[in-house]
Each structure stands twice: as C-alpha cells, then as structure tokens.
C-alpha cells in the first residue's frame, strides 16, 4: 500500500471518531441533561494493524508527552487531546464540512458562539479553527480542563518547535488563543501524500535547495583553505560527541557559523553545496540582498518559518550576498531603514541560535566589524586561484569530452590569465558552443553524413576561441586585454 493510501485509510477512521467527538461535545454543552457520552469516553480508533506516515507519527506521540499522574488529565487523555488537535488543524484540508457545525448561530444574540472561536477565510468558504475552537472541543465548559489544555499552545510545546502546527495571526492585546490553528506544509504533506517534503522557493519560503553533480575531488582549493573547509565539516560530524558525550554545552553552543568571503566565482557556493553532500544534509540558499531589501513585516515571518523548518530538519543554511547584513546596522534615516535594522538584528539572532551549520557568503571583505566577526567560528577567504589551481581547473573543465587542438597550452593559459574558476567555466562554455556550431555547419554544408575524421578535427577546442572567451570574461569585469 502506498503512503497516500495508508494515510487515507487511517485518517478516514480518525475522522469518523472526530465527528462523534464534535457531536458529543455539542450535545453535552447545549443539552447537559441528555444522555450523551462524554468526549473522553469515546474510544479513538486503534491503528495497531495500520501503517503509513500518519500512523507512525501517532505511534511515537505517547512517548513525547511527559508521563505524570498529577493534574486533572490522565496521560492517555492527553495523547487523545493531541490527536484531536492534529485532526482539527488538518480538517480544513481534509474534511472541511466537518467544521460547519461551528457556524451554528447563537439565537439569543443573532451571532456565532464566542466559545467556538474560529475564522472565516477570504476565499475559503469553510470554518477555520483557532486555538479557541480547539479548547472548546477539548474542554467544553470545564474551566480546569480548559486551563490545563492551554498548555498545548505554549510556544515551547513540541508541536510548534517541531514545526507540526502553528498558531498565528493574533492581534496585539487580544486573547492569544484567537490565533489561527494551522498545520505546517511539511506535516500536511507527510499526512497526505506521505512524500518527502521539499519546499519550493516562494515568498513563504525564500530558500532554494542547492545541488551539484560535482564531487569533493572536483573542488580545487589551496591546501590551507581546503584544510579549513575540512575542519568545518569535521566539526559537524563530531558535534554529537563533543556536545553530547563530553557535555560541553556549557561552553559551546550547538551548531557552527562560518563566513566565506572572496571575489566572485571562486567556489564559495560550490564549496557549501559540497559540504552538504559530504555530510548528507541538504543545503538551502537564501539570497539576503532580496530578503533584506524587500522588507515588509511578512519577511520576518517567512524567515521565521524557514528557520523553524531548517532547525528541525538539520538543514544547512547558506546565506548569499551576506553584505546586506553588514551595512545596515547603521543610523536609521527613515522607516524603511528602521525595518531593515529590525530585520537584521532578528536575522543575526536566529543565525546565532541556529543549532546546525550556517554559512554566510559575501564578495566584500572590508567592513566586517569585530562584533560581527566574533559571531563566527571560522572566517574563510576564497582567493582568486593561483597558477597551479588554475591549471587544474582548466584541465578538469575541458576534461575528456572536449579534446583540444595541438596549439592549446593550458599551462601557459594558467600562468598568464588571473581568472577565477567561475570565469574558466564560462570560457569553456563559450568554446564548447563554438565547437558545436562548427559541427552543425559542417552537417548543413553536406548532403550526407560528414566522415567521422572531419567531425573529430573540427570539434577540437581552438586556441583562438579560448583567448576570445577569456577576453569576453575580462571585458565583463571591466578589464581590457
Ligand atoms: N575552487 C573551485 N574549484 C572547482 N570549481 C570551481 C572553483 N571555483 C569556481 N568553480 C567553478 O565555478 C562555478 C562557480 O563558482 P561558485 O558559484 O561556487 O562561485 P562563488 O564564489 O559562489 O561566486 P559568487 O561570489 O559570485 O557567488 C562553480 O560551479 C564551479 O564549476
Ligand atoms: Mg556564490
């Protein structure tokens, strides 16, 4: 059975029970004299035989909730309450009509019942639950239970720190529980299709998953820099021992913060991507120049969202164009600056607290002040490669698939032209394009297939093209040759 089918079976049973719970709650609340079962006495479905991501999550749930016999609510009831909370948050996605009873009007006042809480959407026609809806469902009019279950909405509760649920959108000075209760996209995916959650870039999620077909051996760095990079990767693999086994959390915060600086095209992004590949962790890139300049209250929420997901999943965060952070902590001129400053301090704080690897990258090396530098465990400078590295880069880039004509002397090119790895890739791209054009023209010129020997000769990379490619790169950077 696929994950999707298994989830559908399990949640089908769950919602039957959920509907009974709602019915029982309404009857007990509005007709206390009627002989309706109490919500706590309705036995939730047993998934012992069930499977799939939703059932797996339920199986782990009891262990996450501390065992305690004190208080008005037993451990079993608490597990049940967590389950109802999940179903309530999922309901607008899976069983929206289930919540329609909450639209029932209070005829005394000709308006909805305050105790149901809830919101109506701008486009969605159904009932959107809030924290208040959840408390009504779990506690009805029982004040002790209501106070107890308020604990389900504390910020530090695992449902929020593990990014399962969110309670958001409260207005200042209004009751906290009037916030909307929503399920995160991550868990919505998990409890429906069951696919691995890979968020795509959006305003909600301003980060892009970085991947590369290249391997560690393709990275060309001078030995000291490579050693520093390896040290960083090895901290990440040893952290569990140092902080866990040796209990060094008093001295060190978990996680590692590194700053990569250096000219464009020197391998900063590539290196971050490869560190992720080596550690088996996904790397997400956030372009800070975009995030910080477009600041409107939303951005902070989106970043918070990103940090929450990343923290929990052990992702590596790669903040590109990090200079957007250095400059802004200056005197404010207008409201926009003030926002940007708020944003920057928020970001710096989250970066400092991030329990996994954060890498910031920038082209500027100046104006990194001491206060800023202190926040990083390492600051790595990526220089324009020297002649030896450039030779290796040229050789790797042409490889075996792009044979060179005899006049090409890569050693000489490497010696003469001080260009970066990124520039070399662009030159090789230009040469490959030129060779492909020659082959195409040869095909067009002849009525039949050209002899392989001819093709072999004309597809060879020409020195002339390489030099022209280099000139084009240098011209782009405002240099002449
Ligand atoms: N040191 C290097 N070793 C191997 N390949 C490199 C190196 N530097 C650059 N390259 C090649 O150039 C491409 C561009 O490099 P990369 O994007 O990592 O540069 P960057 O330092 O992040 O540049 P920017 O500052 O412009 O973001 C890489 O994908 C890789 O193909
Ligand atoms: Mg880059």
Short mmCIF file of C-alpha atoms and ligand atoms in Angstrom, two decimals:
data_model
loop_
_atom_site.label_atom_id
_atom_site.label_comp_id
_atom_site.label_asym_id
_atom_site.label_seq_id
_atom_site.Cartn_x
_atom_site.Cartn_y
_atom_site.Cartn_z
CA UNK A 1 0.00 0.00 0.00
CA UNK A 2 1.35 3.45 -0.83
CA UNK A 3 1.83 6.09 1.85
CA UNK A 4 -1.07 8.02 0.42
CA UNK A 5 -3.44 5.04 0.63
CA UNK A 6 -2.29 4.15 4.13
CA UNK A 7 -2.82 7.75 5.28
CA UNK A 8 -6.28 7.82 3.69
CA UNK A 9 -7.33 4.63 5.47
CA UNK A 10 -6.05 5.78 8.87
CA UNK A 11 -7.41 9.31 8.61
CA UNK A 12 -10.77 8.02 7.35
CA UNK A 13 -11.14 6.17 10.65
CA UNK A 14 -9.85 9.12 12.61
CA UNK A 15 -12.46 11.48 11.16
CA UNK A 16 -15.31 9.09 11.97
CA UNK A 17 -14.23 9.33 15.56
CA UNK A 18 -13.61 13.06 15.28
CA UNK A 19 -17.19 13.61 14.07
CA UNK A 20 -18.51 11.64 17.04
CA UNK A 21 -16.40 13.79 19.34
CA UNK A 22 -17.82 17.01 17.89
CA UNK A 23 -21.34 15.68 18.20
CA UNK A 24 -20.79 14.57 21.78
CA UNK A 25 -19.25 17.93 22.66
CA UNK A 26 -22.21 19.84 21.26
CA UNK A 27 -24.78 17.67 22.99
CA UNK A 28 -23.00 17.78 26.35
CA UNK A 29 -22.60 21.51 26.09
CA UNK A 30 -26.04 22.51 24.89
CA UNK A 31 -28.16 19.71 26.37
CA UNK A 32 -26.39 18.73 29.57
CA UNK A 33 -29.49 16.77 30.65
CA UNK A 34 -29.37 14.50 27.57
CA UNK A 35 -27.70 11.12 27.97
CA UNK A 36 -24.78 11.77 25.59
CA UNK A 37 -21.38 10.12 26.06
CA UNK A 38 -18.61 12.28 27.40
CA UNK A 39 -15.95 13.23 24.85
CA UNK A 40 -13.29 11.43 26.90
CA UNK A 41 -15.30 8.19 26.84
CA UNK A 42 -15.36 7.89 23.06
CA UNK A 43 -12.65 5.38 22.25
CA UNK A 44 -10.34 6.55 19.48
CA UNK A 45 -9.67 4.11 16.62
CA UNK A 46 -6.95 1.56 17.16
CA UNK A 47 -4.25 1.60 14.46
CA UNK A 48 -2.27 -1.39 15.73
CA UNK A 49 -2.75 -3.04 12.33
CA UNK A 50 -2.44 0.21 10.43
CA UNK A 51 0.58 1.65 8.66
CA UNK A 52 1.82 4.77 6.91
CA UNK A 53 3.27 8.11 8.00
CA UNK A 54 0.23 9.28 9.98
CA UNK A 55 0.05 6.04 11.98
CA UNK A 56 3.82 6.12 12.52
CA UNK A 57 3.50 9.60 13.92
CA UNK A 58 0.71 8.54 16.28
CA UNK A 59 2.81 5.62 17.50
CA UNK A 60 5.57 7.99 18.60
CA UNK A 61 3.20 10.51 20.12
CA UNK A 62 2.70 8.95 23.57
CA UNK A 63 6.44 8.97 24.27
CA UNK A 64 6.72 12.65 23.52
CA UNK A 65 4.18 13.57 26.17
CA UNK A 66 5.63 13.51 29.69
CA UNK A 67 4.10 10.85 31.98
CA UNK A 68 2.56 12.40 35.06
CA UNK A 69 -0.31 11.30 37.25
CA UNK A 70 -0.84 14.69 38.75
CA UNK A 71 -3.24 17.21 37.28
CA UNK A 72 -6.79 16.85 36.11
CA UNK A 73 -5.99 14.95 32.88
CA UNK A 74 -4.52 11.46 32.54
CA UNK A 75 -1.68 10.66 30.18
CA UNK A 76 -3.96 8.69 27.87
CA UNK A 77 -6.38 11.59 27.68
CA UNK A 78 -3.52 13.93 26.89
CA UNK A 79 -2.44 11.73 23.99
CA UNK A 80 -6.02 11.78 22.75
CA UNK A 81 -6.14 15.56 23.04
CA UNK A 82 -3.01 15.89 20.88
CA UNK A 83 -4.64 13.69 18.30
CA UNK A 84 -7.81 15.79 18.25
CA UNK A 85 -5.72 18.89 17.86
CA UNK A 86 -3.98 17.45 14.81
CA UNK A 87 -7.29 16.40 13.27
CA UNK A 88 -8.75 19.83 13.91
CA UNK A 89 -5.81 21.53 12.20
CA UNK A 90 -6.00 19.10 9.27
CA UNK A 91 -9.78 19.35 8.94
CA UNK A 92 -9.91 22.43 6.63
CA UNK A 93 -7.72 20.46 4.22
CA UNK A 94 -9.26 17.02 4.54
CA UNK A 95 -12.80 17.30 5.92
CA UNK A 96 -13.78 20.96 5.74
CA UNK A 97 -17.52 20.31 6.06
CA UNK A 98 -16.93 18.61 9.42
CA UNK A 99 -16.43 22.03 10.95
CA UNK A 100 -19.58 23.61 9.53
CA UNK A 101 -21.46 22.96 12.79
CA UNK A 102 -19.31 25.67 14.32
CA UNK A 103 -21.18 28.17 12.16
CA UNK A 104 -24.27 27.49 14.31
CA UNK A 105 -25.72 30.80 15.43
CA UNK A 106 -26.47 31.80 18.97
CA UNK A 107 -30.11 32.80 18.54
CA UNK A 108 -30.08 34.92 21.69
CA UNK A 109 -27.65 37.32 20.07
CA UNK A 110 -28.06 36.51 16.40
CA UNK A 111 -24.33 35.88 16.00
CA UNK A 112 -21.89 32.97 16.24
CA UNK A 113 -20.98 31.44 19.60
CA UNK A 114 -17.96 33.21 21.07
CA UNK A 115 -16.79 29.96 22.66
CA UNK A 116 -16.27 28.31 19.24
CA UNK A 117 -13.63 30.83 18.20
CA UNK A 118 -12.76 30.34 14.56
CA UNK A 119 -12.33 32.50 11.48
CA UNK A 120 -13.72 32.67 8.01
CA UNK A 121 -11.26 32.82 5.15
CA UNK A 122 -11.07 35.39 2.37
CA UNK A 123 -11.57 32.74 -0.29
CA UNK A 124 -12.14 29.50 1.59
CA UNK A 125 -15.82 29.17 2.40
CA UNK A 126 -15.48 26.92 5.42
CA UNK A 127 -14.71 27.38 9.10
CA UNK A 128 -11.05 27.93 10.02
CA UNK A 129 -10.28 26.75 13.55
CA UNK A 130 -8.45 28.87 16.10
CA UNK A 131 -6.94 27.94 19.47
CA UNK A 132 -10.32 28.73 21.00
CA UNK A 133 -12.05 26.17 18.77
CA UNK A 134 -9.59 23.56 19.99
CA UNK A 135 -10.20 24.39 23.65
CA UNK A 136 -13.95 24.21 23.20
CA UNK A 137 -13.54 20.79 21.62
CA UNK A 138 -11.20 19.53 24.34
CA UNK A 139 -12.71 21.14 27.42
CA UNK A 140 -16.22 22.38 26.68
CA UNK A 141 -17.25 24.46 29.66
CA UNK A 142 -14.90 22.76 32.13
CA UNK A 143 -12.60 25.51 33.35
CA UNK A 144 -10.00 23.21 34.90
CA UNK A 145 -9.59 21.23 31.71
CA UNK A 146 -9.53 24.45 29.72
CA UNK A 147 -6.67 25.81 31.79
CA UNK A 148 -4.82 22.54 31.58
CA UNK A 149 -5.11 22.27 27.78
CA UNK A 150 -3.98 25.85 27.30
CA UNK A 151 -0.54 24.26 27.74
CA UNK A 152 -0.98 22.71 24.29
CA UNK A 153 -0.44 26.15 22.81
CA UNK A 154 2.76 27.15 24.54
CA UNK A 155 5.44 28.23 22.12
CA UNK A 156 7.86 25.70 23.57
CA UNK A 157 5.50 22.79 23.05
CA UNK A 158 6.93 20.16 20.69
CA UNK A 159 4.03 20.57 18.27
CA UNK A 160 5.39 24.04 17.46
CA UNK A 161 9.12 23.58 17.94
CA UNK A 162 8.97 20.55 15.66
CA UNK A 163 7.00 22.55 13.13
CA UNK A 164 3.90 20.37 13.14
CA UNK A 165 1.39 23.10 13.97
CA UNK A 166 1.30 26.87 14.03
CA UNK A 167 -0.86 29.28 15.98
CA UNK A 168 -0.60 32.62 14.29
CA UNK A 169 -2.18 35.88 13.28
CA UNK A 170 -3.23 37.11 16.74
CA UNK A 171 -3.88 40.81 17.13
CA UNK A 172 -1.99 42.55 19.89
CA UNK A 173 -3.99 42.89 23.11
CA UNK A 174 -6.49 40.25 22.06
CA UNK A 175 -6.56 36.75 23.57
CA UNK A 176 -3.63 34.69 22.39
CA UNK A 177 -5.86 31.75 21.53
CA UNK A 178 -7.72 33.74 18.90
CA UNK A 179 -4.77 32.87 16.63
CA UNK A 180 -5.46 30.56 13.72
CA UNK A 181 -4.50 26.93 14.22
CA UNK A 182 -2.82 25.57 11.11
CA UNK A 183 -0.84 22.53 10.14
CA UNK A 184 2.58 23.18 8.58
CA UNK A 185 3.06 22.34 4.91
CA UNK A 186 5.66 19.84 5.97
CA UNK A 187 3.23 17.81 8.05
CA UNK A 188 0.35 18.31 5.66
CA UNK A 189 2.48 16.63 3.01
CA UNK A 190 3.51 13.92 5.41
CA UNK A 191 -0.06 13.10 6.48
CA UNK A 192 -1.45 13.15 2.94
CA UNK A 193 0.79 12.02 0.07
CA UNK A 194 3.47 10.98 2.55
CA UNK A 195 6.17 12.30 0.23
CA UNK A 196 9.41 13.71 1.49
CA UNK A 197 8.83 17.42 1.98
CA UNK A 198 10.97 19.61 -0.28
CA UNK A 199 9.57 23.11 -0.16
CA UNK A 200 9.88 25.18 -3.30
CA UNK A 201 11.01 28.78 -3.41
CA UNK A 202 8.14 31.13 -2.64
CA UNK A 203 7.54 34.24 -0.60
CA UNK A 204 6.68 31.88 2.23
CA UNK A 205 9.89 30.03 1.83
CA UNK A 206 12.64 32.27 0.45
CA UNK A 207 15.20 29.49 0.04
CA UNK A 208 16.37 27.26 -2.78
CA UNK A 209 17.76 23.75 -2.45
CA UNK A 210 21.35 23.70 -3.79
CA UNK A 211 22.59 20.65 -5.61
CA UNK A 212 25.60 19.83 -7.74
CA UNK A 213 26.71 16.91 -9.88
CA UNK A 214 30.30 17.73 -8.88
CA UNK A 215 32.18 15.79 -6.19
CA UNK A 216 34.64 16.77 -3.48
CA UNK A 217 37.56 15.88 -5.78
CA UNK A 218 36.39 18.47 -8.30
CA UNK A 219 36.89 21.25 -5.77
CA UNK A 220 40.22 22.98 -6.40
CA UNK A 221 41.46 24.89 -3.36
CA UNK A 222 44.87 25.74 -2.00
CA UNK A 223 45.83 23.32 0.76
CA UNK A 224 45.37 25.66 3.76
CA UNK A 225 41.87 26.64 2.65
CA UNK A 226 40.92 23.06 1.96
CA UNK A 227 42.11 22.13 5.47
CA UNK A 228 39.88 24.83 6.97
CA UNK A 229 36.91 23.61 4.98
CA UNK A 230 37.52 20.05 6.12
CA UNK A 231 37.76 21.21 9.70
CA UNK A 232 34.37 22.79 9.43
CA UNK A 233 32.85 19.61 8.01
CA UNK A 234 34.50 17.54 10.69
CA UNK A 235 33.10 19.72 13.48
CA UNK A 236 29.66 18.91 12.17
CA UNK A 237 30.33 15.18 12.28
CA UNK A 238 31.96 15.32 15.73
CA UNK A 239 29.50 17.66 17.36
CA UNK A 240 27.37 14.87 18.80
CA UNK A 241 30.38 13.53 20.71
CA UNK A 242 31.72 16.87 21.89
CA UNK A 243 28.41 18.35 23.00
CA UNK A 244 26.56 15.15 23.80
CA UNK A 245 29.02 12.67 25.25
CA UNK A 246 31.51 15.15 26.66
CA UNK A 247 28.76 17.52 27.70
CA UNK A 248 30.46 20.66 26.52
CA UNK A 249 27.20 22.57 26.05
CA UNK A 250 28.20 24.88 28.91
CA UNK A 251 30.99 26.25 26.78
CA UNK A 252 29.79 25.89 23.20
CA UNK A 253 26.51 26.50 21.53
CA UNK A 254 25.41 23.76 19.19
CA UNK A 255 25.87 24.46 15.51
CA UNK A 256 28.61 26.16 13.57
CA UNK A 257 28.70 29.53 11.89
CA UNK A 258 31.10 30.22 9.06
CA UNK A 259 31.70 33.21 6.82
CA UNK A 260 33.03 32.69 3.28
CA UNK A 261 34.37 35.78 1.60
CA UNK A 262 36.21 36.39 -1.64
CA UNK A 263 35.80 37.52 -5.25
CA UNK A 264 33.02 36.17 -7.47
CA UNK A 265 33.38 32.72 -9.00
CA UNK A 266 35.96 31.40 -6.53
CA UNK A 267 33.91 28.42 -5.33
CA UNK A 268 32.07 29.68 -2.23
CA UNK A 269 28.67 28.38 -3.30
CA UNK A 270 30.16 25.20 -4.72
CA UNK A 271 32.04 24.55 -1.50
CA UNK A 272 28.90 25.00 0.65
CA UNK A 273 26.98 22.66 -1.64
CA UNK A 274 29.72 20.03 -1.43
CA UNK A 275 29.92 20.25 2.36
CA UNK A 276 26.23 19.37 2.40
CA UNK A 277 26.84 16.49 0.03
CA UNK A 278 29.68 15.21 2.20
CA UNK A 279 27.62 15.41 5.40
CA UNK A 280 24.50 14.07 3.72
CA UNK A 281 22.50 17.19 4.66
CA UNK A 282 20.50 19.36 2.26
CA UNK A 283 21.78 22.90 1.74
CA UNK A 284 19.34 25.77 1.25
CA UNK A 285 20.42 29.10 -0.22
CA UNK A 286 18.80 32.36 0.81
CA UNK A 287 19.62 35.48 -1.15
CA UNK A 288 19.87 38.10 1.57
CA UNK A 289 20.04 41.06 -0.77
CA UNK A 290 16.48 40.18 -1.80
CA UNK A 291 15.22 39.35 1.66
CA UNK A 292 16.53 42.45 3.39
CA UNK A 293 15.66 44.98 0.74
CA UNK A 294 12.10 43.79 0.31
CA UNK A 295 11.42 44.03 3.98
CA UNK A 296 7.83 44.30 4.91
CA UNK A 297 6.58 42.67 8.11
CA UNK A 298 5.93 39.46 6.14
CA UNK A 299 9.60 38.77 5.54
CA UNK A 300 10.33 38.18 9.18
CA UNK A 301 7.50 35.69 9.34
CA UNK A 302 8.79 33.91 6.27
CA UNK A 303 12.30 33.79 7.66
CA UNK A 304 10.99 32.50 10.98
CA UNK A 305 9.17 29.83 9.07
CA UNK A 306 12.35 28.90 7.26
CA UNK A 307 14.46 28.75 10.42
CA UNK A 308 11.84 26.61 12.15
CA UNK A 309 11.80 24.07 9.38
CA UNK A 310 15.58 24.09 8.95
CA UNK A 311 16.30 23.79 12.68
CA UNK A 312 14.18 20.78 12.97
CA UNK A 313 15.40 19.02 9.87
CA UNK A 314 19.07 19.67 10.36
CA UNK A 315 19.46 21.55 7.10
CA UNK A 316 22.47 23.66 6.24
CA UNK A 317 21.56 27.29 5.59
CA UNK A 318 23.63 29.23 3.09
CA UNK A 319 23.03 32.98 3.18
CA UNK A 320 24.32 34.53 -0.01
CA UNK A 321 25.05 38.24 -0.52
CA UNK A 322 25.52 38.50 3.23
CA UNK A 323 26.92 42.04 2.91
CA UNK A 324 23.27 43.07 3.10
CA UNK A 325 23.70 42.33 6.81
CA UNK A 326 26.88 44.31 7.48
CA UNK A 327 25.95 47.66 6.08
CA UNK A 328 22.54 48.05 7.57
CA UNK A 329 23.33 48.26 11.24
CA UNK A 330 23.90 51.94 10.97
CA UNK A 331 21.95 55.00 11.95
CA UNK A 332 18.43 54.97 10.65
CA UNK A 333 17.27 57.58 8.20
CA UNK A 334 13.67 56.59 7.62
CA UNK A 335 11.07 53.97 8.44
CA UNK A 336 12.41 51.64 5.80
CA UNK A 337 15.87 51.68 7.40
CA UNK A 338 14.36 51.01 10.77
CA UNK A 339 12.61 47.97 9.40
CA UNK A 340 15.78 46.80 7.74
CA UNK A 341 17.61 47.20 11.05
CA UNK A 342 15.00 45.20 12.90
CA UNK A 343 15.21 42.57 10.26
CA UNK A 344 18.99 42.44 10.53
CA UNK A 345 19.06 42.05 14.29
CA UNK A 346 16.38 39.40 14.08
CA UNK A 347 18.39 37.52 11.48
CA UNK A 348 21.64 37.79 13.40
CA UNK A 349 19.94 36.42 16.48
CA UNK A 350 18.42 33.49 14.65
CA UNK A 351 21.74 32.77 12.95
CA UNK A 352 23.48 32.80 16.31
CA UNK A 353 20.96 30.39 17.80
CA UNK A 354 20.81 28.09 14.81
CA UNK A 355 21.79 24.62 16.06
CA UNK A 356 23.20 23.37 12.76
CA UNK A 357 25.55 24.75 10.14
CA UNK A 358 25.07 28.29 8.79
CA UNK A 359 27.35 29.65 6.11
CA UNK A 360 27.29 33.30 5.09
CA UNK A 361 28.91 34.31 1.82
CA UNK A 362 29.97 37.69 0.50
CA UNK A 363 32.21 39.31 -2.09
CA UNK A 364 33.18 42.14 0.24
CA UNK A 365 35.98 41.58 2.65
CA UNK A 366 36.17 45.00 4.18
CA UNK A 367 33.65 46.30 6.72
CA UNK A 368 33.19 43.07 8.60
CA UNK A 369 33.49 44.65 12.05
CA UNK A 370 34.76 42.85 15.16
CA UNK A 371 31.33 42.47 16.68
CA UNK A 372 30.27 40.75 13.56
CA UNK A 373 33.37 38.59 13.24
CA UNK A 374 33.01 37.28 16.79
CA UNK A 375 29.83 35.51 15.86
CA UNK A 376 31.64 33.14 13.52
CA UNK A 377 33.62 30.04 14.37
CA UNK A 378 35.54 30.44 11.16
CA UNK A 379 36.08 33.06 8.51
CA UNK A 380 37.39 31.62 5.28
CA UNK A 381 38.89 33.65 2.47
CA UNK A 382 38.41 32.30 -1.06
CA UNK A 383 41.10 33.96 -3.21
CA UNK A 384 41.34 34.05 -6.99
CA UNK A 385 43.12 30.74 -7.66
CA UNK A 386 46.90 30.70 -8.22
CA UNK A 387 48.55 29.31 -11.40
CA UNK A 388 48.64 25.71 -10.14
CA UNK A 389 44.97 25.74 -9.19
CA UNK A 390 44.07 27.43 -12.46
CA UNK A 391 45.81 24.67 -14.41
CA UNK A 392 43.81 22.06 -12.53
CA UNK A 393 40.60 23.99 -13.13
CA UNK A 394 41.32 24.26 -16.89
CA UNK A 395 42.12 20.56 -17.14
CA UNK A 396 39.04 19.50 -15.19
CA UNK A 397 36.77 21.82 -17.12
CA UNK A 398 37.77 20.61 -20.59
CA UNK A 399 38.03 17.02 -19.39
CA UNK A 400 37.91 14.18 -21.87
CA UNK A 401 34.76 15.22 -23.66
CA UNK A 402 36.23 18.41 -25.07
CA UNK A 403 39.52 17.48 -26.80
CA UNK A 404 41.90 20.37 -27.52
CA UNK A 405 43.73 21.24 -30.72
CA UNK A 406 47.52 20.88 -30.56
CA UNK A 407 48.27 24.60 -30.21
CA UNK A 408 46.44 24.86 -26.91
CA UNK A 409 48.86 25.10 -23.99
CA UNK A 410 46.87 25.00 -20.76
CA UNK A 411 49.99 25.60 -18.64
CA UNK A 412 50.61 28.83 -20.41
CA UNK A 413 46.97 29.91 -20.09
CA UNK A 414 47.02 29.09 -16.39
CA UNK A 415 50.18 31.12 -15.90
CA UNK A 416 49.09 34.14 -17.89
CA UNK A 417 45.48 34.76 -17.01
CA UNK A 418 44.49 35.51 -13.45
CA UNK A 419 40.87 34.44 -13.60
CA UNK A 420 38.56 32.58 -11.28
CA UNK A 421 37.08 29.08 -11.50
CA UNK A 422 33.75 30.60 -12.44
CA UNK A 423 35.39 32.55 -15.30
CA UNK A 424 37.07 29.38 -16.53
CA UNK A 425 33.73 27.58 -16.62
CA UNK A 426 32.31 30.43 -18.71
CA UNK A 427 35.24 30.34 -21.14
CA UNK A 428 34.85 26.59 -21.57
CA UNK A 429 31.13 27.04 -22.18
CA UNK A 430 31.90 29.57 -24.91
CA UNK A 431 34.44 27.24 -26.56
CA UNK A 432 32.05 24.28 -26.45
CA UNK A 433 29.38 26.38 -28.11
CA UNK A 434 31.78 27.42 -30.87
CA UNK A 435 32.78 23.80 -31.50
CA UNK A 436 29.13 22.69 -31.64
CA UNK A 437 28.39 25.46 -34.17
CA UNK A 438 31.22 24.26 -36.38
CA UNK A 439 29.90 20.71 -36.31
CA UNK A 440 26.38 21.85 -37.14
CA UNK A 441 27.56 23.98 -40.06
CA UNK A 442 29.55 21.07 -41.41
CA UNK A 443 26.38 18.92 -41.36
CA UNK A 444 24.41 21.62 -43.12
CA UNK A 445 27.07 22.10 -45.80
CA UNK A 446 26.99 18.47 -46.92
CA UNK A 447 24.23 16.38 -48.44
CA UNK A 448 25.24 13.30 -46.47
CA UNK A 449 26.75 12.50 -43.07
CA UNK A 450 30.27 14.01 -42.82
CA UNK A 451 33.08 11.47 -42.31
CA UNK A 452 33.93 10.92 -38.58
CA UNK A 453 37.50 12.12 -39.18
CA UNK A 454 36.28 15.51 -40.32
CA UNK A 455 33.99 15.87 -37.30
CA UNK A 456 36.78 14.82 -34.97
CA UNK A 457 39.00 17.55 -36.37
CA UNK A 458 36.53 20.41 -36.28
CA UNK A 459 35.10 19.68 -32.84
CA UNK A 460 38.52 20.17 -31.22
CA UNK A 461 38.64 23.19 -28.98
CA UNK A 462 40.57 26.02 -30.64
CA UNK A 463 43.08 28.26 -29.01
CA UNK A 464 41.53 31.24 -30.74
CA UNK A 465 38.18 30.56 -29.09
CA UNK A 466 39.77 30.18 -25.68
CA UNK A 467 41.52 33.53 -25.99
CA UNK A 468 38.33 35.19 -27.21
CA UNK A 469 36.42 33.60 -24.31
CA UNK A 470 38.96 34.95 -21.82
CA UNK A 471 38.75 38.40 -23.37
CA UNK A 472 34.98 38.34 -23.04
CA UNK A 473 35.21 37.42 -19.35
CA UNK A 474 37.75 40.14 -18.64
CA UNK A 475 35.69 42.70 -20.53
CA UNK A 476 32.66 41.78 -18.37
CA UNK A 477 34.74 42.71 -15.35
CA UNK A 478 35.79 45.99 -16.88
CA UNK A 479 39.36 44.84 -17.61
CA UNK A 480 40.90 45.09 -21.05
CA UNK A 481 43.38 42.81 -22.75
N1 LIG B 1 37.67 26.43 -6.32
C1 LIG B 1 36.93 25.87 -7.28
N2 LIG B 1 37.04 24.55 -7.55
C2 LIG B 1 36.31 24.00 -8.52
N3 LIG B 1 35.43 24.66 -9.28
C3 LIG B 1 35.28 25.96 -9.06
C4 LIG B 1 36.01 26.63 -8.05
N4 LIG B 1 35.65 27.93 -8.06
C5 LIG B 1 34.72 28.06 -9.01
N5 LIG B 1 34.49 26.88 -9.62
C6 LIG B 1 33.53 26.65 -10.72
O1 LIG B 1 32.85 27.87 -10.96
C7 LIG B 1 31.47 27.76 -10.68
C8 LIG B 1 31.01 29.00 -9.95
O2 LIG B 1 31.57 29.05 -8.63
P1 LIG B 1 30.72 29.45 -7.34
O3 LIG B 1 29.31 29.71 -7.74
O4 LIG B 1 30.95 28.47 -6.29
O5 LIG B 1 31.42 30.83 -7.00
P2 LIG B 1 31.13 31.83 -5.80
O6 LIG B 1 32.40 32.01 -5.07
O7 LIG B 1 29.95 31.36 -5.04
O8 LIG B 1 30.79 33.15 -6.62
P3 LIG B 1 29.85 34.40 -6.20
O9 LIG B 1 30.62 35.19 -5.20
O10 LIG B 1 29.70 35.12 -7.50
O11 LIG B 1 28.59 33.83 -5.69
C9 LIG B 1 31.35 26.51 -9.85
O12 LIG B 1 30.10 25.88 -10.01
C10 LIG B 1 32.48 25.65 -10.38
O13 LIG B 1 32.08 25.00 -11.54
MG1 LIG B 2 28.04 32.15 -4.88
#
